[in-house]
Short mmCIF file of N, CA and C in Angstrom, two decimals:
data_model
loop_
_atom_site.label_atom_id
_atom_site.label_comp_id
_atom_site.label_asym_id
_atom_site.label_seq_id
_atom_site.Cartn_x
_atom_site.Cartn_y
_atom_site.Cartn_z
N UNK K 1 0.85 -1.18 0.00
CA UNK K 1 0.00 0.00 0.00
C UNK K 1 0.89 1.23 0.00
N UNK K 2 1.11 2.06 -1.27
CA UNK K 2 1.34 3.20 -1.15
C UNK K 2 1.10 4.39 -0.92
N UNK K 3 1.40 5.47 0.31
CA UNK K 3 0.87 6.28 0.70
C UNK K 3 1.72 7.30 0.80
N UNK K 4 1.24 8.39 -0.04
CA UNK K 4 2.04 9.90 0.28
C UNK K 4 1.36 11.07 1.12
N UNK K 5 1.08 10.85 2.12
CA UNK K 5 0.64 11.76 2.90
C UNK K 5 1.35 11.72 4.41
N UNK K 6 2.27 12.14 4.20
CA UNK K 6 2.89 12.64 5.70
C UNK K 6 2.28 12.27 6.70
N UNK K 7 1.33 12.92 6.90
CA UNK K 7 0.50 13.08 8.23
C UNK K 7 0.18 11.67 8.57
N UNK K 8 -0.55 10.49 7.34
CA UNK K 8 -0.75 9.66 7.55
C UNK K 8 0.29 8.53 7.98
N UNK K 9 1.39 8.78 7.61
CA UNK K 9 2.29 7.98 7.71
C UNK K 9 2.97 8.08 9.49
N UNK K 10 3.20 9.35 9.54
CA UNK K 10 3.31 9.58 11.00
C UNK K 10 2.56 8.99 11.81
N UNK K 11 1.17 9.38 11.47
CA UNK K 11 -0.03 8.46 12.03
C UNK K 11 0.25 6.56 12.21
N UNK K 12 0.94 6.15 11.30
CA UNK K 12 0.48 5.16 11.38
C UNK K 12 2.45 4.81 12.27
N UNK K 13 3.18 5.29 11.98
CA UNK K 13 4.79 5.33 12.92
C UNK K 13 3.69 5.03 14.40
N UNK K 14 3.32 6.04 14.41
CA UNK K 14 2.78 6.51 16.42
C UNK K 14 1.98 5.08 16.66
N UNK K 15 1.17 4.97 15.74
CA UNK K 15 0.73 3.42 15.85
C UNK K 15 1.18 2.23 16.13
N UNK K 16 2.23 2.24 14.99
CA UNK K 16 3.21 0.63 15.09
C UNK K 16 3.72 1.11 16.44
N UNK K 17 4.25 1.99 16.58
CA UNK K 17 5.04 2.10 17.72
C UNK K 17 4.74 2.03 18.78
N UNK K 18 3.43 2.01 19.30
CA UNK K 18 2.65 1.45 20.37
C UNK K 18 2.18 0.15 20.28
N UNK K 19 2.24 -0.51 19.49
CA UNK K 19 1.80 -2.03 19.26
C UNK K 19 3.49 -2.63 19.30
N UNK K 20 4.53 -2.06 18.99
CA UNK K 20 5.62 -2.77 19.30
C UNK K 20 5.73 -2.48 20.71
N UNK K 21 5.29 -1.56 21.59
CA UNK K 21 5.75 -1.16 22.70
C UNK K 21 4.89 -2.53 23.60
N UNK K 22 3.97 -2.68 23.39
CA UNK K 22 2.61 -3.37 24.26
C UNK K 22 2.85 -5.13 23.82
N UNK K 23 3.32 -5.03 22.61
CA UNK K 23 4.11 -6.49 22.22
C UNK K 23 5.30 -6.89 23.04
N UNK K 24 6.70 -6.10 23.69
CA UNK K 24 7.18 -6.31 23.95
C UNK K 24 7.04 -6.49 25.48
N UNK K 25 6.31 -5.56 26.23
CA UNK K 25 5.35 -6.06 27.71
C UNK K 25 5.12 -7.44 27.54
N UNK K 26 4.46 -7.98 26.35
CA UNK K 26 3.69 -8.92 26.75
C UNK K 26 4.98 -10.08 26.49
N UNK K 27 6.01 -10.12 25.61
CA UNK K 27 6.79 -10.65 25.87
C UNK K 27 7.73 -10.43 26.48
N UNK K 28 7.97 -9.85 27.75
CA UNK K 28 8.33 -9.92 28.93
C UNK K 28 7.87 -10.63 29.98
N UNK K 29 6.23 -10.22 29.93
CA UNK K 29 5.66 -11.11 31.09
C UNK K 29 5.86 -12.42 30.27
N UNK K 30 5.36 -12.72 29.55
CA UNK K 30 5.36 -14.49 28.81
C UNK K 30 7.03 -14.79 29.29
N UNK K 31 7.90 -14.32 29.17
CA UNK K 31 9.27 -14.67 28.77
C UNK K 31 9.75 -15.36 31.20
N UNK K 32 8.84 -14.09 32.16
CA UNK K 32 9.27 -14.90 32.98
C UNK K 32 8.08 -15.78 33.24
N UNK K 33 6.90 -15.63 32.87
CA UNK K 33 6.09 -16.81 33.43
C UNK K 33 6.55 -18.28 32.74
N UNK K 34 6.30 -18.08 31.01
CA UNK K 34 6.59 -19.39 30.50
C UNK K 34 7.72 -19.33 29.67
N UNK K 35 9.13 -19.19 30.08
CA UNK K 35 9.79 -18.62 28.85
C UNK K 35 10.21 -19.55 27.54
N UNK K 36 10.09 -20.82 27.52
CA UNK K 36 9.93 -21.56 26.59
C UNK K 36 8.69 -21.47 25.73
N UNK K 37 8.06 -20.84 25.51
CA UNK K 37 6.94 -20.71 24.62
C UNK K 37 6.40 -19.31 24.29
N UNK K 38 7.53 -18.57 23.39
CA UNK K 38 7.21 -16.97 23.11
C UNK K 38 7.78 -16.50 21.91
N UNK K 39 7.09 -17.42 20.85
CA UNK K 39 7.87 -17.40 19.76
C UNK K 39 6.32 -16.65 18.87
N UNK K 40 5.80 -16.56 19.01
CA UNK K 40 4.18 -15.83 18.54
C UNK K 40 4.51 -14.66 18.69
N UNK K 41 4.91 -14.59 20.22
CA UNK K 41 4.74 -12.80 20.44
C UNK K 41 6.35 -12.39 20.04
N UNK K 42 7.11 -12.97 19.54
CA UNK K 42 8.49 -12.99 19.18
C UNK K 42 7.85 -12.31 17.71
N UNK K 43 7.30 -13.21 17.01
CA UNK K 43 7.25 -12.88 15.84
C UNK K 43 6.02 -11.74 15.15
N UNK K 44 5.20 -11.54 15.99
CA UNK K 44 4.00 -10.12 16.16
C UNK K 44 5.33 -9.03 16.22
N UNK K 45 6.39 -9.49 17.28
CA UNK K 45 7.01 -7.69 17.49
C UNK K 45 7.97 -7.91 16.38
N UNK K 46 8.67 -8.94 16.33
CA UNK K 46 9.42 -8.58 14.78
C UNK K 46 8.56 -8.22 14.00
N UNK K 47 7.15 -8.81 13.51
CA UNK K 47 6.39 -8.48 12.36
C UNK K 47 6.43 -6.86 12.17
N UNK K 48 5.67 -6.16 13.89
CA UNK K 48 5.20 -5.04 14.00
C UNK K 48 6.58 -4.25 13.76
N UNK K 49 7.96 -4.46 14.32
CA UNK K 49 8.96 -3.63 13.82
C UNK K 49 9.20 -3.72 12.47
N UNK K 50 9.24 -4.47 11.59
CA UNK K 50 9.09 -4.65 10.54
C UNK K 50 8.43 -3.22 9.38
N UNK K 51 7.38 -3.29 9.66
CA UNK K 51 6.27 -2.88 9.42
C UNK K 51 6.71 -1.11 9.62
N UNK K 52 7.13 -1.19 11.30
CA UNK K 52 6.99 0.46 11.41
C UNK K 52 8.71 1.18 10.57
N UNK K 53 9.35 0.00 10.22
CA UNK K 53 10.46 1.07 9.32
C UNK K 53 10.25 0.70 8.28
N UNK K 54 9.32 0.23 7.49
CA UNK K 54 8.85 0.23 6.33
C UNK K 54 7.86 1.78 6.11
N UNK K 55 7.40 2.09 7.35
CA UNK K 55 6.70 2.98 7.41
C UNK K 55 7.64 4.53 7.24
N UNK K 56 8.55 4.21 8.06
CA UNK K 56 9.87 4.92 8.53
C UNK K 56 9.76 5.67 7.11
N UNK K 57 10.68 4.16 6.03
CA UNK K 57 11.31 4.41 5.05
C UNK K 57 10.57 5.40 4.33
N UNK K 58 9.11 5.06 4.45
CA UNK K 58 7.99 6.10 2.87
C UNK K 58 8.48 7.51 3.70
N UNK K 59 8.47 7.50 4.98
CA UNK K 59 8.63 9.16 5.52
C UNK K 59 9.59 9.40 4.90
N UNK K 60 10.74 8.61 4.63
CA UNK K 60 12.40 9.35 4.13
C UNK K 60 12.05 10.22 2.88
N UNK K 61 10.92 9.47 1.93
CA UNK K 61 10.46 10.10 0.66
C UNK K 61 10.47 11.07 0.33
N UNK K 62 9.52 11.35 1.62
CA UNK K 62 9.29 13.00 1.89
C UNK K 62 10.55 13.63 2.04
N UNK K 63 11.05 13.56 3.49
CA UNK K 63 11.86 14.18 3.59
C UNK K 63 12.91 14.47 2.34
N UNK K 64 12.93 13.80 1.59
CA UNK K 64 14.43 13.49 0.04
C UNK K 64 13.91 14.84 -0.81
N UNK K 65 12.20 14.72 -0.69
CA UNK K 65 11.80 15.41 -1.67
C UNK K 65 11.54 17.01 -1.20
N UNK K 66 11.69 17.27 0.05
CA UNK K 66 11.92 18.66 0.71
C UNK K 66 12.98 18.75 0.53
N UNK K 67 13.87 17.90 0.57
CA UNK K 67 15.33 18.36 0.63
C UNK K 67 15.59 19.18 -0.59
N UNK K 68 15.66 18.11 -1.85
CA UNK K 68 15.65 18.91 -2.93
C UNK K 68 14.70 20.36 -3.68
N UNK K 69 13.89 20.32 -2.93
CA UNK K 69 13.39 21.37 -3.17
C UNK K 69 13.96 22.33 -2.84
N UNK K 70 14.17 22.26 -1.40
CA UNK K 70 14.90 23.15 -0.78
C UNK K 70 15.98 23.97 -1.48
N UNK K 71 16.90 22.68 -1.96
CA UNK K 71 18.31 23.24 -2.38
C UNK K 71 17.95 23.70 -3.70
N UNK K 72 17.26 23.24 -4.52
CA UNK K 72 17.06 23.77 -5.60
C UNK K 72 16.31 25.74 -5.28
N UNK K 73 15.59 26.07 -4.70
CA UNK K 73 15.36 26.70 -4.62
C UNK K 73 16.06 27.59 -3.68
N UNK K 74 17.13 27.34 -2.91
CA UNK K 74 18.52 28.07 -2.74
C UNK K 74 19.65 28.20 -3.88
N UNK K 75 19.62 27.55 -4.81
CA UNK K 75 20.27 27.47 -6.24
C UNK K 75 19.81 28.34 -7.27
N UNK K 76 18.54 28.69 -7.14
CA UNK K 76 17.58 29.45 -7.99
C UNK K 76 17.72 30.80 -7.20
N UNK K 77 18.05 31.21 -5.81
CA UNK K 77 18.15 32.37 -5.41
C UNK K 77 19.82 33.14 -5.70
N UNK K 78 20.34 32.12 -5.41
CA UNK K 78 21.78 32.53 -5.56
C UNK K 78 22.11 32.82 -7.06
N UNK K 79 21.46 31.93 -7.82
CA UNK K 79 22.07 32.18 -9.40
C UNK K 79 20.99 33.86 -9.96
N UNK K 80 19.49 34.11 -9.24
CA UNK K 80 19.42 35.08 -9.38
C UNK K 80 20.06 36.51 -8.96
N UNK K 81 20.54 36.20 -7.66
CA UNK K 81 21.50 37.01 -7.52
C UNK K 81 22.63 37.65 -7.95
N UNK K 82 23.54 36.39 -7.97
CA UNK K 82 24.44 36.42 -9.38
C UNK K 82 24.41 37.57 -10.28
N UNK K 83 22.96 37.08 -11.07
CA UNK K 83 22.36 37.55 -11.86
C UNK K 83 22.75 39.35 -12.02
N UNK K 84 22.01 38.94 -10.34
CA UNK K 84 21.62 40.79 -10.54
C UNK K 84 22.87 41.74 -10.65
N UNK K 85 23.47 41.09 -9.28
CA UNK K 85 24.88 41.51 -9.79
C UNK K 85 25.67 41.56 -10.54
N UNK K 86 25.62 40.87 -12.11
CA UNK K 86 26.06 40.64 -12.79
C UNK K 86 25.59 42.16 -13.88
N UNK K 87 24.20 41.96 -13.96
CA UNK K 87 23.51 43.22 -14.13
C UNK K 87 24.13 44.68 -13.92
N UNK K 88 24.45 44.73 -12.96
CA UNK K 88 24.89 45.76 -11.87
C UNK K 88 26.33 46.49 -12.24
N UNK K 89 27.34 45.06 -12.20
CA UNK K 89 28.46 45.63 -13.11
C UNK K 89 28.14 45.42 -14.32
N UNK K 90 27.42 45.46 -15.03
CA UNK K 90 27.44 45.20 -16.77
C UNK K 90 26.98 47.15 -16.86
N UNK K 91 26.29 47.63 -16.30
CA UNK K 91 25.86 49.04 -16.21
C UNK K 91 26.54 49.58 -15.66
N UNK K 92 27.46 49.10 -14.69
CA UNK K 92 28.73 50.16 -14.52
C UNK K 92 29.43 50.18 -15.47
N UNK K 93 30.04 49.16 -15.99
CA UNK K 93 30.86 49.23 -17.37
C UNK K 93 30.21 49.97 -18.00
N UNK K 94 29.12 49.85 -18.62
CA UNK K 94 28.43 51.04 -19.53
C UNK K 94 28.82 52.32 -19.46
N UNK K 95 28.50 52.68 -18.50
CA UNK K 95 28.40 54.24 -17.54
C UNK K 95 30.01 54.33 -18.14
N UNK K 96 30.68 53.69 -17.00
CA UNK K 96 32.37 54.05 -17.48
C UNK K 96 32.88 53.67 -18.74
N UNK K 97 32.59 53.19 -19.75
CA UNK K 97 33.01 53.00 -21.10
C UNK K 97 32.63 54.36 -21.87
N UNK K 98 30.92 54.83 -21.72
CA UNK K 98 30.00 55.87 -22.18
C UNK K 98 31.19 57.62 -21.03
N UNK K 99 31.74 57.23 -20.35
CA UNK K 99 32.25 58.72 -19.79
C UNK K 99 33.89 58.28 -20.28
N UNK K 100 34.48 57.58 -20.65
CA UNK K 100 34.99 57.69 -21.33
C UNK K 100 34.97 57.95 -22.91
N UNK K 101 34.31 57.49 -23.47
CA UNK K 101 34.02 58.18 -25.01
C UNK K 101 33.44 59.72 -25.02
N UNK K 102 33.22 60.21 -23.89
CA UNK K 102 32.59 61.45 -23.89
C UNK K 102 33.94 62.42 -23.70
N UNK K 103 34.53 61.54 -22.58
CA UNK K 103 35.98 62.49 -22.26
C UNK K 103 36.66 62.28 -23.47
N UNK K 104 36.87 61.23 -24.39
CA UNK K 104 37.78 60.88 -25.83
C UNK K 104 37.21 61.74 -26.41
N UNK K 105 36.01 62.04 -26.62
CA UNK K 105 35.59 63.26 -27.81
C UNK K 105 35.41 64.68 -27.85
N UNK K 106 36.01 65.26 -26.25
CA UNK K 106 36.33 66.39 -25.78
C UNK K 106 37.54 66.90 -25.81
#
């Protein structure tokens, strides 16, 4: 099941993560009452950890895909900048090329 909604995914982290928490209680108590026989709830909390970094992983998605946004749009500020400045001395040169041909023709 693929899911891109953040919120939901968090939602469902906070989830597993209380069903691994309440799994591992219960294999504690099982482990001193009967500890030869806790291979069920052995395999519910592996299942359920399982499960919640699979959940983990879709969050990384997100996060990969803020990232790049991010930088891209720090890449897009800086190269406009650049820009401007680039602008900036291209019209100073003007100015001083244009007062020099004025002083050359005086």
């Amino acid at each position: 099941e693929e899911c891109h909604d953040p919120v939901e995914i968090r939602e469902n982290v906070k989830r597993l993560n209380q069903a691994v928490l309440n799994g591992f209680l219960k294999l504690v108590q099982k482990l001193v009452h009967d500890p030869n026989d806790n291979k069920k709830l052995r395999d519910e909390l592996s299942h359920n950890l399982f499960l919640m970094l699979q959940e983990c992983n879709k969050f990384r998605e997100h996060q990969a895909r803020e990232i790049l946004i991010d930088t891209l749009e720090q890449q897009l500020k800086r190269r406009e900048e650049g820009l401007k400045l680039l602008n900036t001395q291209i019209g100073e040169a003007d100015e001083a090329l244009e007062a020099l041909r004025k002083f050359r023709n005086n």
